[in-house]
Short mmCIF file of C-alpha atoms in Angstrom, two decimals:
data_model
loop_
_atom_site.label_atom_id
_atom_site.label_comp_id
_atom_site.label_asym_id
_atom_site.label_seq_id
_atom_site.Cartn_x
_atom_site.Cartn_y
_atom_site.Cartn_z
CA MET A 1 -11.23 -21.28 25.37
CA LYS A 2 -12.06 -23.77 22.63
CA LYS A 3 -15.73 -22.73 22.69
CA HIS A 4 -14.70 -19.10 22.08
CA SER A 5 -12.31 -20.19 19.31
CA ASP A 6 -15.12 -22.24 17.63
CA SER A 7 -17.48 -19.19 17.86
CA ALA A 8 -14.85 -16.94 16.29
CA ALA A 9 -14.30 -19.48 13.49
CA ALA A 10 -18.03 -19.73 12.89
CA ARG A 11 -18.30 -15.85 12.65
CA THR A 12 -15.39 -15.81 10.28
CA PHE A 13 -16.83 -18.41 8.01
CA ILE A 14 -20.21 -16.71 8.00
CA GLY A 15 -18.59 -13.38 7.29
CA CYS A 16 -16.63 -14.74 4.36
CA ILE A 17 -19.63 -16.56 2.87
CA CYS A 18 -21.71 -13.37 3.19
CA ALA A 19 -18.98 -11.31 1.38
CA LEU A 20 -18.70 -13.88 -1.35
CA ILE A 21 -22.42 -14.11 -2.05
CA CYS A 22 -22.74 -10.36 -1.81
CA GLU A 23 -20.07 -9.79 -4.54
CA PHE A 24 -21.69 -12.52 -6.67
CA ILE A 25 -24.98 -10.64 -6.56
CA TYR A 26 -23.22 -7.30 -7.42
CA GLY A 27 -21.42 -8.94 -10.32
CA LEU A 28 -24.61 -10.30 -11.87
CA SER A 29 -26.28 -6.81 -11.59
CA TYR A 30 -24.03 -5.73 -14.46
CA ILE A 31 -26.32 -7.69 -16.85
CA PHE A 32 -29.50 -6.18 -15.69
CA THR A 33 -28.06 -2.62 -15.57
CA LYS A 34 -26.64 -2.86 -19.06
CA GLN A 35 -29.99 -3.97 -20.50
CA ALA A 36 -31.93 -1.29 -18.64
CA THR A 37 -29.92 1.92 -18.99
CA GLY A 38 -30.38 2.10 -22.68
CA SER A 39 -33.98 3.03 -22.18
CA ALA A 40 -33.94 4.91 -18.95
CA SER A 41 -31.77 7.41 -17.02
CA GLU A 42 -29.56 6.39 -14.12
CA PHE A 43 -31.83 8.43 -11.70
CA ALA A 44 -34.88 6.68 -12.86
CA LEU A 45 -33.18 3.31 -12.43
CA MET A 46 -31.96 4.13 -8.91
CA GLY A 47 -35.20 5.80 -7.85
CA TRP A 48 -37.24 2.78 -8.79
CA ARG A 49 -34.61 0.43 -7.42
CA PHE A 50 -34.57 1.94 -3.93
CA LEU A 51 -38.24 2.49 -3.84
CA ILE A 52 -38.94 -1.12 -4.57
CA GLY A 53 -36.29 -2.26 -2.06
CA ALA A 54 -37.72 -0.08 0.62
CA LEU A 55 -41.32 -1.20 -0.04
CA VAL A 56 -40.44 -4.94 -0.07
CA MET A 57 -38.36 -4.70 3.13
CA THR A 58 -41.13 -2.69 4.80
CA LEU A 59 -43.62 -5.48 3.97
CA LEU A 60 -41.14 -8.11 5.38
CA ILE A 61 -40.86 -6.07 8.58
CA LEU A 62 -44.59 -5.54 8.96
CA SER A 63 -45.17 -9.28 8.32
CA GLY A 64 -42.61 -10.21 11.03
CA VAL A 65 -40.21 -11.94 8.67
CA ILE A 66 -37.53 -9.39 9.43
CA LYS A 67 -37.06 -7.87 12.90
CA VAL A 68 -35.85 -4.28 13.63
CA ASN A 69 -35.81 -2.16 16.72
CA PHE A 70 -34.58 1.41 16.59
CA LYS A 71 -35.91 2.38 20.06
CA GLY A 72 -33.46 4.09 22.36
CA LYS A 73 -30.62 4.08 19.78
CA SER A 74 -28.77 7.09 18.39
CA VAL A 75 -29.59 7.82 14.75
CA ALA A 76 -26.10 9.39 14.06
CA PRO A 77 -24.50 6.08 13.00
CA LEU A 78 -27.27 5.34 10.57
CA VAL A 79 -27.14 8.88 9.12
CA ARG A 80 -23.38 8.64 8.50
CA ILE A 81 -23.70 5.16 6.87
CA SER A 82 -26.72 6.16 4.67
CA LEU A 83 -25.11 9.46 3.65
CA PHE A 84 -21.99 7.89 2.27
CA CYS A 85 -23.82 4.82 0.81
CA PRO A 86 -26.20 4.89 -1.00
CA CYS A 87 -26.42 8.69 -1.41
CA ILE A 88 -22.89 10.11 -2.14
CA TYR A 89 -21.41 6.81 -3.42
CA PHE A 90 -23.96 6.21 -6.21
CA LEU A 91 -23.93 9.91 -7.26
CA GLY A 92 -20.14 9.88 -7.59
CA GLU A 93 -20.19 6.53 -9.36
CA THR A 94 -22.99 7.50 -11.79
CA PHE A 95 -21.54 10.80 -12.87
CA GLY A 96 -17.91 9.56 -12.82
CA ILE A 97 -18.73 6.64 -15.13
CA SER A 98 -20.77 8.95 -17.49
CA LEU A 99 -17.81 11.39 -17.77
CA THR A 100 -14.99 8.88 -18.21
CA THR A 101 -14.19 5.68 -20.16
CA ALA A 102 -15.03 2.21 -18.92
CA SER A 103 -11.29 1.49 -18.36
CA GLU A 104 -10.74 4.68 -16.38
CA SER A 105 -13.86 4.26 -14.17
CA GLY A 106 -13.19 0.51 -13.61
CA SER A 107 -9.54 1.18 -12.62
CA ILE A 108 -10.41 3.98 -10.16
CA ILE A 109 -13.33 2.09 -8.65
CA ALA A 110 -10.87 -0.84 -8.06
CA ALA A 111 -9.04 1.32 -5.58
CA ILE A 112 -11.97 0.92 -3.08
CA PRO A 113 -10.32 -2.08 -1.24
CA VAL A 114 -7.01 -0.15 -0.73
CA THR A 115 -8.84 3.02 0.49
CA SER A 116 -10.98 0.99 2.83
CA VAL A 117 -7.95 -0.58 4.44
CA ILE A 118 -6.30 2.88 4.73
CA LEU A 119 -9.42 4.45 6.31
CA SER A 120 -9.82 1.46 8.60
CA THR A 121 -6.30 1.90 9.86
CA VAL A 122 -6.71 5.62 10.46
CA ILE A 123 -10.23 5.70 11.90
CA LEU A 124 -10.65 2.16 13.48
CA HIS A 125 -6.90 1.67 14.23
CA ARG A 126 -7.04 -1.75 12.70
CA LYS A 127 -3.93 -2.38 10.70
CA PRO A 128 -4.13 -5.05 8.04
CA TYR A 129 -1.94 -8.15 8.40
CA PRO A 130 0.88 -8.50 5.72
CA ALA A 131 -1.05 -11.22 3.99
CA GLN A 132 -4.17 -9.07 3.89
CA ALA A 133 -2.38 -6.10 2.43
CA ALA A 134 -0.60 -8.35 -0.13
CA GLY A 135 -3.82 -10.13 -1.06
CA ILE A 136 -5.75 -6.95 -1.50
CA CYS A 137 -2.94 -5.54 -3.73
CA ILE A 138 -3.00 -8.72 -5.82
CA THR A 139 -6.77 -8.57 -6.19
CA MET A 140 -6.64 -4.92 -7.23
CA THR A 141 -3.97 -5.78 -9.82
CA GLY A 142 -6.19 -8.49 -11.19
CA VAL A 143 -9.11 -6.01 -11.44
CA LEU A 144 -6.94 -3.57 -13.25
CA VAL A 145 -5.70 -6.24 -15.74
CA THR A 146 -9.30 -7.26 -16.60
CA VAL A 147 -10.38 -3.71 -16.91
CA PHE A 148 -7.54 -2.60 -19.27
CA ALA A 149 -8.00 -5.79 -21.30
CA ALA A 150 -11.14 -4.07 -22.63
CA GLY A 151 -9.21 -1.03 -23.77
CA THR A 152 -6.96 1.81 -22.49
CA SER A 153 -8.59 4.89 -23.94
CA ALA A 154 -8.61 8.01 -21.77
CA SER A 155 -11.04 10.77 -21.39
CA PHE A 156 -8.88 13.17 -19.41
CA SER A 157 -11.98 14.41 -17.59
CA LEU A 158 -10.84 15.91 -14.31
CA THR A 159 -14.48 16.29 -13.26
CA GLY A 160 -15.11 12.60 -13.99
CA TYR A 161 -12.04 11.63 -11.92
CA LEU A 162 -13.18 13.78 -9.09
CA PHE A 163 -16.64 12.13 -9.02
CA LEU A 164 -14.98 8.67 -9.11
CA PHE A 165 -12.62 9.67 -6.31
CA ILE A 166 -15.66 10.85 -4.23
CA ALA A 167 -17.31 7.45 -4.84
CA VAL A 168 -14.26 5.54 -3.74
CA VAL A 169 -13.89 7.48 -0.55
CA SER A 170 -17.57 7.37 0.21
CA TYR A 171 -17.83 3.64 -0.15
CA SER A 172 -14.71 3.15 2.01
CA LEU A 173 -16.25 5.45 4.74
CA TYR A 174 -19.45 3.48 4.50
CA SER A 175 -17.54 0.29 5.34
CA VAL A 176 -15.74 1.93 8.35
CA PHE A 177 -18.96 3.38 9.75
CA VAL A 178 -20.72 0.07 9.50
CA ALA A 179 -17.94 -1.50 11.51
CA LYS A 180 -18.39 1.13 14.11
CA ALA A 181 -22.33 0.79 14.32
CA SER A 182 -22.17 -2.11 16.76
CA ASP A 183 -25.54 -1.05 18.33
CA TYR A 184 -27.38 -1.98 15.11
CA THR A 185 -28.13 -5.22 13.46
CA GLY A 186 -27.48 -5.81 9.81
CA SER A 187 -31.30 -5.64 9.08
CA GLU A 188 -31.51 -2.27 10.80
CA ILE A 189 -28.67 -0.77 8.95
CA THR A 190 -29.95 -2.11 5.67
CA TYR A 191 -33.43 -0.77 6.21
CA ALA A 192 -32.08 2.68 6.99
CA MET A 193 -30.01 2.66 3.85
CA LEU A 194 -33.00 1.61 1.75
CA LEU A 195 -35.28 4.30 3.21
CA THR A 196 -32.58 7.03 2.73
CA GLY A 197 -31.90 5.80 -0.77
CA ALA A 198 -35.53 5.72 -1.71
CA ILE A 199 -36.25 9.29 -0.48
CA PHE A 200 -33.04 10.63 -2.05
CA TYR A 201 -33.18 9.06 -5.42
CA VAL A 202 -36.98 9.28 -5.93
CA ILE A 203 -36.65 12.98 -5.35
CA LEU A 204 -33.81 13.13 -7.96
CA ALA A 205 -35.71 11.01 -10.44
CA LEU A 206 -38.89 13.11 -10.05
CA SER A 207 -37.00 16.33 -10.45
CA GLU A 208 -35.24 15.08 -13.58
CA ALA A 209 -38.57 13.87 -15.03
CA LEU A 210 -40.41 17.18 -14.31
CA LEU A 211 -37.51 19.14 -15.77
CA HIS A 212 -37.55 17.22 -19.02
CA GLY A 213 -41.43 16.75 -19.12
CA THR A 214 -41.10 12.88 -18.81
CA PHE A 215 -43.05 12.40 -15.60
CA ASP A 216 -45.64 10.05 -17.16
CA ASP A 217 -42.86 7.96 -18.77
CA LEU A 218 -41.10 7.59 -15.38
CA ILE A 219 -44.25 6.35 -13.62
CA ARG A 220 -44.98 3.96 -16.47
CA LEU A 221 -41.48 2.62 -17.00
CA PRO A 222 -41.82 -0.67 -14.93
CA LEU A 223 -45.19 -1.45 -16.68
CA THR A 224 -43.93 -0.78 -20.30
CA ASN A 225 -40.31 -1.89 -20.16
CA THR A 226 -39.64 -5.52 -19.36
CA ALA A 227 -35.88 -5.00 -19.19
CA PHE A 228 -36.24 -2.08 -16.88
CA LEU A 229 -38.67 -3.95 -14.61
CA SER A 230 -36.26 -6.90 -14.43
CA ALA A 231 -33.49 -4.61 -13.57
CA VAL A 232 -35.18 -2.72 -10.75
CA ILE A 233 -36.62 -5.92 -9.22
CA TYR A 234 -33.17 -7.61 -9.26
CA GLN A 235 -31.43 -4.43 -7.92
CA GLY A 236 -34.23 -3.46 -5.50
CA THR A 237 -34.41 -6.92 -3.82
CA GLY A 238 -31.11 -8.64 -4.79
CA CYS A 239 -28.63 -5.81 -4.51
CA SER A 240 -30.37 -3.36 -2.24
CA ILE A 241 -31.91 -5.78 0.32
CA ILE A 242 -29.88 -9.03 0.13
CA ALA A 243 -26.50 -7.69 -0.87
CA PHE A 244 -26.56 -4.71 1.41
CA TYR A 245 -27.57 -7.00 4.36
CA LEU A 246 -24.85 -9.45 3.52
CA SER A 247 -22.32 -6.69 3.19
CA ASN A 248 -23.22 -5.34 6.58
CA ILE A 249 -23.01 -8.70 8.17
CA SER A 250 -19.75 -9.44 6.58
CA ILE A 251 -18.20 -6.12 7.77
CA ALA A 252 -19.45 -6.75 11.32
CA TYR A 253 -18.15 -10.27 11.38
CA ILE A 254 -14.80 -10.14 9.63
CA GLY A 255 -14.02 -6.43 9.61
CA VAL A 256 -13.34 -3.86 6.91
CA ASN A 257 -9.95 -5.20 5.84
CA ARG A 258 -11.02 -8.78 5.12
CA ASN A 259 -14.31 -7.71 3.56
CA ALA A 260 -12.40 -5.48 1.22
CA SER A 261 -10.43 -8.41 -0.13
CA PHE A 262 -13.60 -9.90 -1.68
CA MET A 263 -14.54 -6.86 -3.74
CA GLY A 264 -12.70 -8.09 -6.94
CA ILE A 265 -15.09 -11.12 -7.10
CA ALA A 266 -17.88 -8.84 -8.49
CA THR A 267 -15.63 -7.91 -11.49
CA LEU A 268 -14.88 -11.57 -12.04
CA VAL A 269 -18.56 -12.56 -11.89
CA SER A 270 -19.54 -9.61 -14.34
CA ILE A 271 -16.90 -10.84 -16.81
CA PHE A 272 -18.14 -14.49 -16.85
CA ALA A 273 -21.73 -13.36 -16.89
CA GLY A 274 -20.99 -11.15 -19.92
CA VAL A 275 -19.41 -14.05 -21.66
CA LEU A 276 -22.03 -16.67 -20.84
CA ILE A 277 -25.19 -14.47 -21.11
CA LEU A 278 -24.39 -11.59 -23.44
CA GLY A 279 -21.89 -13.40 -25.63
CA GLU A 280 -18.98 -11.08 -24.91
CA THR A 281 -15.43 -12.19 -25.70
CA PHE A 282 -13.00 -13.47 -23.08
CA SER A 283 -9.34 -12.72 -23.63
CA LEU A 284 -6.13 -14.16 -22.25
CA LEU A 285 -5.56 -10.94 -20.26
CA GLN A 286 -8.89 -11.31 -18.61
CA GLY A 287 -7.95 -14.91 -17.71
CA ILE A 288 -4.85 -13.73 -16.08
CA GLY A 289 -6.77 -11.01 -14.21
CA ALA A 290 -9.29 -13.65 -12.97
CA VAL A 291 -6.41 -15.85 -11.61
CA LEU A 292 -4.92 -12.79 -9.81
CA ILE A 293 -8.25 -11.81 -8.27
CA LEU A 294 -8.80 -15.34 -6.92
CA SER A 295 -5.25 -15.59 -5.65
CA GLY A 296 -5.53 -12.30 -3.86
CA VAL A 297 -8.77 -13.16 -2.15
CA TYR A 298 -7.31 -16.53 -1.08
CA MET A 299 -4.14 -14.89 0.23
CA ALA A 300 -5.91 -12.21 2.17
CA ASN A 301 -8.07 -14.75 4.05
CA ILE A 302 -6.32 -18.06 4.29
CA PHE A 303 -3.38 -16.65 6.28
CA THR A 304 -5.45 -14.46 8.57
CA LYS A 305 -7.09 -15.69 11.71
CA LYS A 306 -8.80 -12.38 12.85
CA GLU A 307 -9.26 -8.82 11.78
CA GLY A 308 -6.22 -6.76 12.34
#
């Protein structure tokens, strides 16, 4: 009995560490994205990001560093996961952010943890513990405080709100379907996501470039733009390989509900990265938001022994 308890504790610890590092990586991506999107379209950035990620992971698999085995396994779980993230999620997020203000997009995206818990309850029949639910709500409040500290302007773009809503639901469904894909390892799920993302977004990037007559510029972007190259390398390897892998491991080890409680950390990291690297201001409201985010993550995990 004690051995089983120790094993469960080890899985919980690993899952929480994976979630924490994953959100830290996502939080730092804000710096690279902000520096790159001024000179390239979102489709170009995502196309190169997933292409580099898929190529790097393929090399790691061929060299034996990473092991994957898809033989005899149904592809349906991987199709569901990859469809919702990266395909639908990033489309919804990209168009939603472009059509709304930063405050609006940030506040709507902040609903992902709550939506994830709701869908986990409905689809997986795993109800959150009271401490989990309270912690997630506190974290979301902290995210909202930090987002609105930057301004409360409104776009009133119903189309933008719809795209953001699609992004929120898509990411939540991705989390749920990862939890259900018990036959696959984190590496296998990550590789499927990267291959799907590469095919999907390279096609979109090429279509956009051909439509605007910028095909040559798209191909030369990583060679002529240092900021863009840095962004796609960081996102392709850091966000798309390492963070995706850590996220998949975290969901498998600690479940959707507890994993969702860590999502506010990315917001916190992006704020401090902006202050320390880009010289952005840090207000009292952002400080209050940071305290709420950390308090919510602590509450959602310290009082919970297992996934509900």
